[in-house]
Coordinates of C-alpha atoms in Angstrom, one line a residue:
D5 CA 66.2 -2.9 -13.8
A6 CA 66.7 0.6 -12.4
Q7 CA 68.1 -0.9 -9.1
R8 CA 70.5 -3.1 -11.0
E9 CA 71.7 -0.2 -13.2
A10 CA 72.2 2.0 -10.1
Q11 CA 74.2 -0.8 -8.4
R12 CA 76.4 -1.3 -11.5
F13 CA 77.0 2.5 -11.7
L14 CA 78.1 2.6 -8.0
T15 CA 80.2 -0.5 -8.0
M16 CA 82.2 -0.1 -11.2
G17 CA 80.7 -3.3 -12.6
E18 CA 81.4 -3.6 -16.4
A19 CA 83.1 -0.2 -16.1
S20 CA 83.7 1.6 -19.3
V21 CA 84.3 5.2 -20.6
T22 CA 83.2 6.4 -24.1
L23 CA 85.8 9.0 -24.9
G24 CA 85.6 11.6 -27.7
I25 CA 88.9 12.6 -29.0
M26 CA 89.5 15.5 -31.5
C27 CA 91.1 14.2 -34.6
T28 CA 93.9 16.8 -34.6
V29 CA 95.2 16.0 -31.1
G30 CA 98.8 14.9 -31.3
P31 CA 98.9 11.1 -31.1
R32 CA 102.1 10.7 -29.1
R33 CA 100.7 12.6 -26.1
F34 CA 97.3 11.1 -26.3
T35 CA 98.6 7.5 -26.5
G36 CA 100.9 8.3 -23.5
L37 CA 97.8 9.2 -21.5
L38 CA 96.1 5.9 -22.7
A39 CA 99.1 3.8 -21.7
S40 CA 99.3 5.5 -18.3
F41 CA 95.6 5.1 -17.7
Q42 CA 95.6 1.4 -18.7
A43 CA 98.5 0.7 -16.4
N44 CA 96.8 2.2 -13.4
E45 CA 93.1 1.5 -14.2
S46 CA 93.1 -1.9 -15.9
D47 CA 89.5 -2.6 -14.7
I48 CA 88.1 0.2 -16.9
S49 CA 87.7 -0.1 -20.7
L50 CA 87.9 2.9 -23.0
H51 CA 85.8 3.2 -26.2
L52 CA 87.3 5.9 -28.5
V53 CA 85.2 8.1 -30.8
E54 CA 87.3 10.4 -33.1
G55 CA 85.8 13.5 -34.6
V56 CA 85.9 17.3 -35.2
P57 CA 84.8 19.6 -32.3
N58 CA 81.3 20.3 -33.7
M59 CA 80.5 16.5 -34.0
L60 CA 81.9 15.8 -30.5
T61 CA 79.9 18.6 -29.0
E62 CA 76.7 17.2 -30.5
R63 CA 77.5 13.7 -29.3
L64 CA 78.1 15.0 -25.8
E65 CA 74.8 16.9 -25.8
R66 CA 73.0 13.8 -27.1
D67 CA 74.7 11.7 -24.3
E68 CA 76.3 9.5 -26.9
I69 CA 79.8 9.9 -25.4
D70 CA 80.8 10.4 -21.7
I71 CA 83.6 12.9 -22.0
A72 CA 85.8 14.5 -24.7
I73 CA 89.3 15.9 -25.2
M74 CA 89.1 18.8 -27.7
A75 CA 89.6 22.5 -28.4
S76 CA 87.4 25.2 -29.8
P77 CA 88.5 28.7 -31.0
D78 CA 85.0 30.0 -30.2
G79 CA 84.6 28.5 -26.8
F80 CA 82.1 25.8 -25.7
P81 CA 78.3 26.0 -25.1
E82 CA 77.1 26.9 -21.7
T83 CA 75.8 23.4 -21.3
L84 CA 79.3 22.0 -21.2
E85 CA 82.0 22.0 -18.6
A86 CA 85.5 22.5 -20.0
I87 CA 88.7 22.1 -17.9
P88 CA 92.0 23.1 -19.6
L89 CA 94.6 20.3 -19.9
Y90 CA 97.4 22.1 -21.9
R91 CA 98.1 24.8 -24.4
E92 CA 100.1 24.4 -27.6
Q93 CA 101.4 26.8 -30.2
F94 CA 100.8 26.4 -33.9
L95 CA 103.9 25.9 -36.0
I96 CA 104.7 26.0 -39.7
A97 CA 105.6 22.5 -41.1
F98 CA 107.8 22.3 -44.1
P99 CA 110.1 19.9 -45.9
A100 CA 113.9 19.6 -45.5
G101 CA 115.7 22.2 -47.6
H102 CA 112.9 24.7 -47.4
R103 CA 114.0 28.4 -46.8
Y104 CA 112.2 28.3 -43.4
S105 CA 115.0 26.0 -42.2
T106 CA 117.2 29.0 -41.7
F107 CA 114.5 30.8 -39.5
A108 CA 114.3 30.5 -35.8
E109 CA 110.6 31.7 -36.1
V110 CA 108.4 32.3 -39.1
P111 CA 106.5 35.6 -39.2
M112 CA 103.0 35.2 -40.6
A113 CA 103.9 37.6 -43.5
E114 CA 106.6 35.1 -44.7
I115 CA 103.9 32.6 -45.6
N116 CA 102.6 34.7 -48.5
G117 CA 102.8 32.9 -51.9
E118 CA 103.7 29.5 -50.5
N119 CA 102.2 26.2 -51.8
Y120 CA 99.8 25.2 -49.0
L121 CA 98.4 21.8 -47.8
D122 CA 95.0 22.3 -46.2
R123 CA 94.2 20.3 -43.1
V124 CA 90.4 20.2 -43.6
N125 CA 89.5 19.1 -40.1
C126 CA 91.6 21.8 -38.3
E127 CA 89.3 23.7 -36.0
Y128 CA 91.5 26.9 -36.4
T129 CA 91.4 27.0 -40.2
N130 CA 89.0 30.0 -40.3
S131 CA 90.9 31.9 -37.7
I132 CA 94.2 31.4 -39.5
D133 CA 92.7 32.4 -42.8
D134 CA 91.5 35.6 -41.3
M135 CA 95.0 36.4 -39.9
L136 CA 96.6 35.8 -43.3
H137 CA 94.0 38.0 -45.0
E138 CA 94.5 40.8 -42.5
R139 CA 98.2 40.9 -43.4
G140 CA 97.5 40.8 -47.1
C141 CA 98.9 37.3 -47.4
S142 CA 97.6 34.6 -49.7
V143 CA 98.7 31.0 -50.3
K144 CA 98.2 28.5 -53.1
V145 CA 96.2 25.5 -51.8
V146 CA 97.6 22.6 -53.8
H147 CA 96.1 19.7 -51.8
Q148 CA 93.4 19.2 -49.1
S149 CA 92.8 16.2 -46.9
E150 CA 91.0 15.2 -43.7
R151 CA 93.8 12.8 -43.0
E152 CA 96.5 14.3 -40.8
D153 CA 99.0 11.6 -41.7
W154 CA 98.5 12.2 -45.4
I155 CA 99.1 16.0 -45.0
Q156 CA 102.3 15.4 -43.1
N157 CA 103.6 12.9 -45.6
M158 CA 102.9 15.4 -48.4
V159 CA 104.8 18.1 -46.4
A160 CA 107.8 15.7 -46.0
G161 CA 107.6 14.9 -49.7
G162 CA 108.0 18.6 -50.6
L163 CA 104.5 19.3 -51.9
G164 CA 104.0 22.3 -49.7
I165 CA 103.7 23.7 -46.1
C166 CA 101.0 23.7 -43.5
F167 CA 100.1 25.0 -40.1
L168 CA 100.4 22.3 -37.5
P169 CA 99.8 22.1 -33.7
E170 CA 103.0 21.9 -31.8
F171 CA 102.6 18.3 -30.6
S172 CA 101.2 16.9 -33.8
A173 CA 104.3 16.5 -36.0
V174 CA 105.0 12.7 -36.1
V175 CA 106.1 12.0 -39.7
P176 CA 109.9 11.8 -40.3
G177 CA 111.1 14.5 -42.6
V178 CA 108.7 17.1 -41.4
Q179 CA 110.5 20.2 -40.0
T180 CA 108.7 22.9 -38.0
R181 CA 109.1 26.4 -36.6
P182 CA 106.9 28.6 -34.4
V183 CA 104.6 31.1 -36.2
V184 CA 104.9 34.7 -34.9
D185 CA 103.5 38.1 -35.7
P186 CA 101.1 36.9 -34.5
E187 CA 101.5 33.7 -32.5
V188 CA 98.6 31.3 -32.7
W189 CA 97.8 29.1 -29.8
R190 CA 95.1 26.6 -28.9
E191 CA 93.9 25.2 -25.6
I192 CA 93.1 21.5 -25.3
C193 CA 90.3 20.8 -22.8
L194 CA 88.5 18.0 -21.0
V195 CA 84.8 18.5 -21.8
W196 CA 81.6 17.0 -20.5
R197 CA 77.9 17.9 -19.9
K198 CA 77.3 20.0 -16.8
D199 CA 74.0 18.3 -16.0
R200 CA 75.3 14.8 -16.3
E201 CA 76.4 12.9 -13.2
L202 CA 79.7 11.3 -14.1
S203 CA 80.1 7.6 -13.3
P204 CA 83.0 6.5 -11.1
A205 CA 84.9 5.2 -14.2
V206 CA 84.5 8.6 -16.0
R207 CA 85.5 10.5 -12.9
R208 CA 88.7 8.3 -12.6
F209 CA 89.5 9.0 -16.3
A210 CA 89.0 12.7 -15.8
T211 CA 91.3 12.7 -12.8
A212 CA 94.0 10.8 -14.8
A213 CA 93.7 13.2 -17.7
R214 CA 94.0 16.3 -15.4
K215 CA 97.1 14.8 -13.6
Y216 CA 98.8 13.6 -16.7
P217 CA 102.1 15.5 -17.5
W218 CA 101.0 16.7 -20.9
L219 CA 103.9 19.2 -21.3
S220 CA 106.7 17.0 -20.0
E221 CA 108.4 16.9 -23.5
N222 CA 107.7 20.4 -24.6
R223 CA 109.4 21.6 -27.7
L224 CA 108.8 24.4 -30.2
H225 CA 110.4 23.1 -33.4
T226 CA 111.9 20.1 -35.0
E227 CA 115.1 20.2 -37.1

């Protein structure tokens, strides 16, 4: 059995990759990577596991997933290897007709008093809350959801504003502007266990992810 498993590992037989993906990663860029990988590596199947960073980290450490694409404001455990893929700025998302539409950028202090839609799974929620508190700002949380699409639809419907990673706005009617004073950025990384020997299939996916042109359609706001 060990010999057969070793042979399968080396020859790509039944090749597959179990990929963890952070639930707040922008779908358009991620699906672009998947389409590119499928076109070039049709002999490898991908099994996707969506989750928040803490859950993905635990599943990596338990060897339940092979590799993950995610971010962490506090860094990753020493047991994990993390290779940066791209950086993206946080924006303020708001509905058409909002006063922010006349802004080129939105200073953090301008968020004070706004109706706010809380993206429960955002890994930067605590960091952003601290920044607002340091500037004497407060918001009125009117709705909370784990669903990114629901939050964006509520923004488009005029229920409030939210912080949103630069490449995550996908719902028509959502307008965005960069947040400044201070700017807020996150780094999306490719992450795996340092002590785990990656299979040929996982190595090929890692190579594809690192070479993918993540920032080819860079933009800082939508009208």
